[in-house]
XYZ file of N, CA and C in Angstrom:
450
model
N -21.108 -26.511 -58.221
C -20.522 -27.308 -57.241
C -20.355 -28.739 -57.326
N -19.473 -28.948 -56.738
C -18.474 -30.302 -56.804
C -19.558 -30.991 -55.876
N -19.472 -32.692 -56.634
C -20.513 -33.289 -55.787
C -19.891 -33.810 -54.035
N -18.518 -33.537 -53.902
C -17.921 -33.876 -52.542
C -18.580 -33.465 -51.599
N -19.262 -32.215 -51.659
C -19.949 -31.566 -50.190
C -21.025 -31.975 -50.121
N -21.783 -32.860 -51.176
C -23.051 -33.346 -51.091
C -22.522 -34.310 -50.335
N -21.811 -35.243 -50.941
C -21.553 -36.453 -50.628
C -21.081 -36.510 -48.969
N -20.386 -35.746 -48.865
C -19.870 -35.514 -46.944
C -21.203 -34.920 -46.465
N -21.872 -34.005 -47.064
C -23.176 -33.844 -46.192
C -24.012 -34.740 -46.005
N -24.205 -36.104 -46.901
C -24.803 -37.382 -46.494
C -24.533 -38.002 -45.293
N -22.923 -37.896 -45.093
C -22.083 -38.781 -44.131
C -22.585 -37.673 -42.697
N -22.604 -36.828 -42.863
C -23.332 -35.749 -41.522
C -24.504 -36.101 -41.064
N -25.777 -35.958 -42.144
C -26.950 -36.074 -42.027
C -27.194 -38.147 -41.622
N -26.530 -39.123 -42.081
C -26.238 -39.986 -41.637
C -25.992 -40.382 -40.425
N -25.049 -39.597 -39.760
C -24.169 -39.698 -38.581
C -25.445 -38.762 -37.652
N -25.964 -37.734 -37.886
C -27.142 -37.267 -37.190
C -28.292 -38.180 -36.829
N -28.913 -38.913 -37.939
C -29.804 -39.426 -37.723
C -29.589 -40.833 -36.538
N -28.566 -41.334 -36.603
C -27.814 -42.277 -36.218
C -27.491 -42.008 -34.358
N -27.192 -40.779 -34.329
C -26.890 -40.010 -32.726
C -28.249 -39.550 -32.309
N -29.502 -39.088 -33.546
C -30.388 -38.514 -32.573
C -30.233 -37.282 -32.422
N -29.238 -36.573 -33.564
C -28.966 -35.315 -33.457
C -29.445 -34.318 -34.860
N -30.417 -33.696 -34.600
C -30.930 -32.972 -35.711
C -29.625 -32.095 -36.632
N -29.761 -32.438 -37.822
C -28.881 -31.717 -39.010
C -29.534 -30.670 -39.812
N -29.625 -29.333 -39.471
C -30.527 -28.705 -39.912
C -29.351 -28.099 -41.194
N -30.042 -27.310 -42.290
C -29.349 -26.411 -43.343
C -28.061 -25.849 -42.491
N -28.271 -25.021 -41.632
C -27.261 -24.017 -40.865
C -26.227 -24.851 -40.200
N -26.543 -26.225 -39.498
C -25.456 -26.757 -38.968
C -24.782 -27.170 -39.956
N -25.303 -28.032 -41.176
C -24.629 -28.560 -41.592
C -23.526 -27.747 -42.308
N -24.058 -26.518 -42.653
C -23.043 -25.729 -43.569
C -21.451 -25.249 -42.013
N -22.169 -25.531 -40.994
C -20.904 -25.440 -40.003
C -20.089 -26.610 -39.969
N -20.810 -27.861 -40.112
C -20.074 -28.774 -40.214
C -19.342 -29.052 -41.622
N -19.745 -28.712 -42.219
C -19.142 -28.746 -43.707
C -17.678 -27.779 -43.662
N -18.054 -26.642 -43.115
C -16.686 -25.503 -42.646
C -15.898 -26.322 -41.908
N -16.213 -27.007 -40.649
C -15.561 -27.138 -39.638
C -14.357 -28.640 -40.237
N -15.440 -29.256 -41.113
C -14.549 -30.528 -42.089
C -13.313 -30.045 -42.709
N -13.809 -28.876 -43.527
C -12.703 -28.496 -44.455
C -11.838 -27.575 -43.927
N -11.929 -26.917 -42.855
C -10.931 -26.235 -41.909
C -9.695 -27.397 -41.817
N -10.461 -28.522 -40.832
C -9.586 -29.235 -40.384
C -8.834 -29.770 -41.179
N -9.287 -30.216 -42.654
C -8.776 -30.841 -43.447
C -7.741 -30.227 -44.012
N -7.869 -28.865 -44.184
C -6.671 -28.067 -44.989
C -5.749 -27.810 -44.154
N -5.683 -28.028 -42.545
C -4.623 -27.528 -41.712
C -4.374 -28.899 -41.860
N -4.736 -30.687 -41.542
C -4.009 -31.425 -41.429
C -3.410 -32.146 -42.625
N -4.089 -31.887 -43.730
C -3.847 -32.465 -45.100
C -2.717 -31.350 -45.730
N -2.966 -29.959 -45.317
C -2.400 -28.723 -46.419
C -2.861 -29.338 -47.947
N -4.174 -29.124 -47.908
C -5.056 -29.288 -49.382
C -6.332 -28.961 -48.820
N -6.978 -28.628 -49.898
C -8.514 -28.443 -49.778
C -9.492 -29.749 -49.954
N -10.046 -30.198 -49.211
C -11.016 -31.577 -49.540
C -12.104 -31.463 -50.647
N -12.121 -30.153 -50.807
C -13.271 -30.158 -52.349
C -13.087 -28.762 -53.034
N -13.339 -28.313 -53.894
C -13.406 -27.032 -54.671
C -14.093 -25.845 -54.237
N -15.296 -26.056 -53.722
C -16.305 -25.135 -53.343
C -15.576 -23.883 -52.345
N -15.852 -22.835 -52.244
C -15.179 -21.904 -51.569
C -16.070 -21.393 -50.590
N -15.486 -20.767 -49.209
C -16.506 -20.484 -48.035
C -16.408 -18.942 -47.769
N -17.790 -18.345 -47.695
C -17.698 -17.125 -47.810
C -18.354 -16.580 -46.379
N -17.920 -15.143 -46.049
C -18.322 -14.854 -44.933
C -19.806 -14.421 -44.985
N -20.864 -15.076 -44.535
C -21.771 -14.616 -44.202
C -22.510 -14.282 -42.561
N -23.881 -13.718 -42.611
C -24.075 -13.339 -41.408
C -24.443 -14.442 -40.290
N -24.660 -15.453 -40.477
C -24.507 -16.438 -39.789
C -23.329 -17.594 -39.438
N -22.146 -17.159 -40.196
C -20.871 -17.776 -40.154
C -20.528 -18.138 -42.112
N -19.373 -18.808 -41.786
C -18.815 -19.275 -42.892
C -19.545 -19.995 -43.890
N -20.181 -19.838 -44.970
C -21.096 -20.613 -46.026
C -20.732 -21.129 -47.359
N -20.583 -22.310 -47.584
C -20.420 -22.675 -48.943
C -21.515 -22.111 -49.911
N -21.734 -20.958 -50.577
C -23.003 -20.604 -51.326
C -23.679 -21.458 -52.230
N -22.784 -22.343 -52.742
C -23.413 -23.757 -53.571
C -23.877 -24.573 -52.578
N -23.812 -24.759 -51.904
C -24.640 -25.632 -50.753
C -25.584 -25.293 -50.371
N -25.495 -23.635 -50.032
C -26.566 -22.519 -49.550
C -27.634 -22.853 -50.579
N -27.455 -22.584 -51.665
C -28.504 -22.438 -52.740
C -28.967 -24.155 -53.161
N -28.609 -24.896 -52.792
C -28.850 -26.377 -52.898
C -30.075 -27.173 -51.788
N -29.796 -25.957 -50.532
C -30.412 -26.876 -49.310
C -31.352 -25.790 -48.959
N -31.454 -24.403 -49.547
C -32.211 -23.650 -48.893
C -33.861 -23.518 -49.079
N -34.264 -24.553 -50.040
C -35.658 -24.768 -49.838
C -36.126 -25.701 -48.607
N -34.814 -26.356 -47.461
C -35.471 -26.915 -46.626
C -35.767 -25.746 -45.439
N -35.438 -24.685 -45.700
C -35.436 -23.658 -44.620
C -34.917 -24.285 -43.230
N -35.285 -24.275 -42.068
C -34.694 -24.850 -41.055
C -34.925 -26.119 -40.807
N -35.711 -26.843 -41.660
C -36.068 -28.289 -41.076
C -34.801 -29.075 -41.126
N -35.340 -30.023 -40.557
C -34.084 -31.368 -40.211
C -33.905 -31.832 -41.738
N -32.718 -32.408 -42.044
C -32.823 -32.722 -43.573
C -32.461 -34.265 -43.431
N -32.882 -34.817 -44.685
C -32.959 -36.265 -44.813
C -31.854 -36.173 -46.097
N -31.271 -37.568 -46.030
C -30.365 -37.900 -47.110
C -30.201 -36.840 -48.720
N -29.587 -36.607 -48.903
C -29.575 -35.778 -50.160
C -29.273 -36.624 -51.655
N -29.784 -36.308 -52.501
C -29.604 -36.901 -53.835
C -28.272 -36.142 -54.800
N -27.946 -36.981 -55.344
C -26.567 -36.408 -56.345
C -27.487 -36.083 -57.698
N -26.961 -35.929 -58.629
C -27.519 -35.221 -60.070
C -28.149 -36.387 -60.957
N -27.376 -37.832 -60.330
C -27.891 -38.763 -60.957
C -29.075 -39.726 -60.320
N -29.532 -39.069 -59.225
C -30.850 -39.519 -58.593
C -30.392 -40.636 -57.526
N -29.134 -40.438 -56.993
C -28.510 -41.487 -55.987
C -27.966 -40.867 -54.710
N -28.186 -41.481 -53.397
C -27.930 -41.155 -52.344
C -26.368 -41.662 -52.230
N -25.680 -40.556 -51.978
C -24.103 -41.384 -52.327
C -23.185 -40.681 -50.886
N -22.567 -41.117 -50.325
C -21.264 -40.742 -49.500
C -20.261 -41.063 -49.307
N -19.390 -40.759 -48.967
C -18.046 -40.737 -48.661
C -17.605 -42.006 -47.752
N -16.855 -42.934 -48.168
C -16.697 -44.267 -47.450
C -15.854 -43.929 -46.431
N -16.634 -44.085 -45.438
C -15.949 -44.064 -43.828
C -14.565 -45.215 -43.643
N -14.397 -45.548 -44.572
C -13.000 -46.650 -44.869
C -11.860 -45.544 -45.297
N -12.225 -44.414 -46.007
C -11.387 -43.370 -46.700
C -10.704 -42.459 -45.648
N -9.422 -42.532 -46.004
C -8.895 -41.571 -45.123
C -7.959 -40.856 -46.019
N -7.868 -39.655 -45.827
C -7.933 -38.871 -44.255
C -9.278 -38.727 -43.752
N -10.390 -39.018 -44.640
C -11.684 -38.658 -44.452
C -12.215 -39.199 -43.196
N -11.643 -40.301 -42.889
C -12.263 -40.718 -41.255
C -11.626 -40.310 -40.215
N -10.894 -39.657 -40.290
C -10.060 -39.358 -39.103
C -10.758 -37.584 -39.059
N -10.908 -36.893 -40.083
C -11.108 -35.750 -40.048
C -12.722 -35.553 -39.417
N -13.501 -36.436 -40.266
C -14.926 -36.218 -39.779
C -15.160 -36.775 -38.373
N -14.148 -37.828 -38.008
C -14.305 -38.195 -36.274
C -14.057 -37.216 -35.608
N -12.949 -36.538 -35.991
C -12.152 -35.318 -34.982
C -13.764 -34.046 -35.097
N -14.191 -34.107 -36.038
C -15.513 -32.551 -36.086
C -16.632 -33.309 -35.422
N -16.868 -34.455 -35.526
C -18.683 -35.093 -35.006
C -18.007 -35.105 -33.413
N -16.985 -35.575 -33.172
C -16.749 -35.834 -31.742
C -16.722 -34.648 -30.911
N -16.333 -33.587 -31.366
C -15.951 -31.951 -31.044
C -17.107 -31.398 -31.166
N -17.806 -31.268 -32.434
C -19.032 -30.108 -32.477
C -20.024 -30.916 -33.106
N -20.016 -32.221 -33.254
C -21.211 -32.913 -33.716
C -22.726 -32.517 -32.818
N -22.497 -32.298 -31.852
C -23.758 -32.472 -30.701
C -24.125 -31.236 -30.445
N -23.306 -29.861 -31.082
C -23.635 -28.520 -30.597
C -24.818 -28.401 -31.402
N -25.531 -27.573 -30.763
C -26.344 -26.500 -31.781
C -26.055 -25.765 -32.935
N -26.887 -25.716 -33.969
C -26.377 -24.869 -35.068
C -25.914 -23.289 -34.474
N -26.548 -22.946 -33.739
C -26.472 -21.460 -33.067
C -25.288 -21.776 -32.211
N -24.902 -22.387 -31.608
C -23.875 -22.638 -30.432
C -21.933 -22.992 -31.539
N -22.639 -23.271 -32.771
C -21.411 -23.554 -33.960
C -21.218 -21.854 -34.551
N -22.416 -21.072 -34.847
C -22.120 -20.167 -35.306
C -21.580 -19.184 -34.290
N -21.684 -19.227 -32.988
C -20.798 -18.503 -31.775
C -19.673 -18.943 -32.053
N -19.222 -20.135 -32.043
C -17.782 -20.629 -32.421
C -16.957 -20.067 -33.458
N -17.793 -20.158 -34.529
C -17.295 -19.585 -35.737
C -17.083 -18.146 -35.684
N -17.650 -17.601 -34.688
C -17.608 -16.159 -34.877
C -16.738 -15.301 -34.379
N -15.842 -16.248 -33.239
C -15.055 -16.093 -32.695
C -14.009 -15.230 -32.797
N -13.176 -14.235 -32.042
C -12.505 -13.037 -32.322
C -11.349 -13.534 -33.430
N -10.537 -14.681 -33.521
C -9.535 -14.855 -34.742
C -9.966 -15.847 -35.538
N -11.331 -15.894 -35.696
C -11.845 -16.992 -36.791
C -11.554 -16.336 -38.435
N -11.516 -17.326 -39.106
C -11.580 -16.658 -40.525
C -12.760 -15.682 -40.986
N -13.786 -15.940 -40.452
C -14.979 -15.270 -40.231
C -14.817 -13.800 -40.099
N -14.049 -13.694 -38.728
C -13.726 -12.478 -38.071
C -12.874 -11.957 -39.125
N -11.797 -12.356 -39.557
C -10.782 -11.706 -40.458
C -11.324 -11.186 -41.874
N -12.644 -11.960 -42.064
C -13.041 -10.956 -43.350
C -13.678 -10.045 -43.601
N -14.175 -9.618 -42.414
C -14.754 -8.422 -42.431
C -16.040 -8.068 -43.147
N -16.497 -8.443 -44.336
C -17.501 -7.918 -44.936
C -18.188 -9.105 -45.460
N -19.310 -9.266 -45.300
C -20.324 -9.969 -45.756
C -19.878 -10.368 -47.000
N -19.985 -11.520 -47.773
C -19.623 -12.096 -49.077
C -18.713 -12.098 -49.583
N -17.406 -11.941 -48.721
C -16.252 -11.758 -48.992
C -15.597 -13.480 -48.479
N -15.057 -14.022 -49.631
C -14.193 -15.209 -49.753
C -13.287 -14.975 -48.211
N -13.441 -16.290 -47.302
C -12.282 -16.514 -46.152
C -10.990 -16.981 -47.218
N -10.312 -16.334 -46.619
C -8.434 -16.696 -47.029
C -8.300 -18.357 -46.720
N -7.440 -18.995 -47.376
C -6.891 -19.985 -47.042
C -6.508 -20.345 -45.912
N -5.374 -18.949 -45.346
C -4.243 -19.202 -44.454
C -4.984 -19.324 -43.265
N -6.385 -18.402 -43.169
C -7.476 -18.000 -41.924
C -8.293 -19.341 -41.859
N -8.399 -19.906 -43.073
C -9.255 -21.260 -42.559
C -8.380 -22.191 -42.084
N -7.109 -22.605 -42.778
C -5.919 -23.650 -42.037
C -6.122 -23.203 -40.592
N -5.989 -22.064 -40.323
C -5.769 -21.663 -38.858
C -6.974 -21.749 -37.837
N -8.045 -21.749 -38.902
C -9.266 -22.155 -37.737
C -9.079 -23.738 -37.716
N -8.722 -24.277 -38.623
C -8.675 -25.829 -38.520
C -7.608 -26.346 -37.413
N -6.898 -25.627 -37.279
C -6.014 -25.688 -35.934
C -6.560 -25.177 -34.462
N -6.681 -23.888 -34.717
C -7.031 -23.602 -33.338
C -8.804 -23.838 -32.776
N -9.513 -24.280 -33.572
C -10.761 -24.627 -33.068
C -10.697 -26.051 -32.773
N -9.750 -26.906 -32.819
C -9.677 -28.190 -32.634
C -8.605 -28.422 -31.396
N -8.179 -27.057 -31.142
C -6.984 -27.329 -30.140
C -7.757 -27.847 -28.466
């Protein structure tokens, strides 16, 4: 797992604490995916190397799942990197700031299962993958970054 999803996770967790919104591992996975999809669409590039797969409850980055599974369904607290530091991406970084704001403004206050329902939509990358464990295609992810934010 690259460190970028971990750093980005801390941004979502900190935002949730500030806004009084509980960020669970399931909700975090959906927010990370929405960020990834929107970034792929707007920047025509991946924000980090981790890939998303089709799992029962929507798109999942397996490396993040394994890093967070011991939390169960509990609210997350800031996460430590491999050096024992809590690091996040600077909110002044662009295009990070713009994409992050779009994600939290449109989806941040939805529940984890509302996000699951959204990402299970008929024409989403998750729906097009058809089989659990299958990596989502870049084209379908970019399409989610367009249609889900429309």
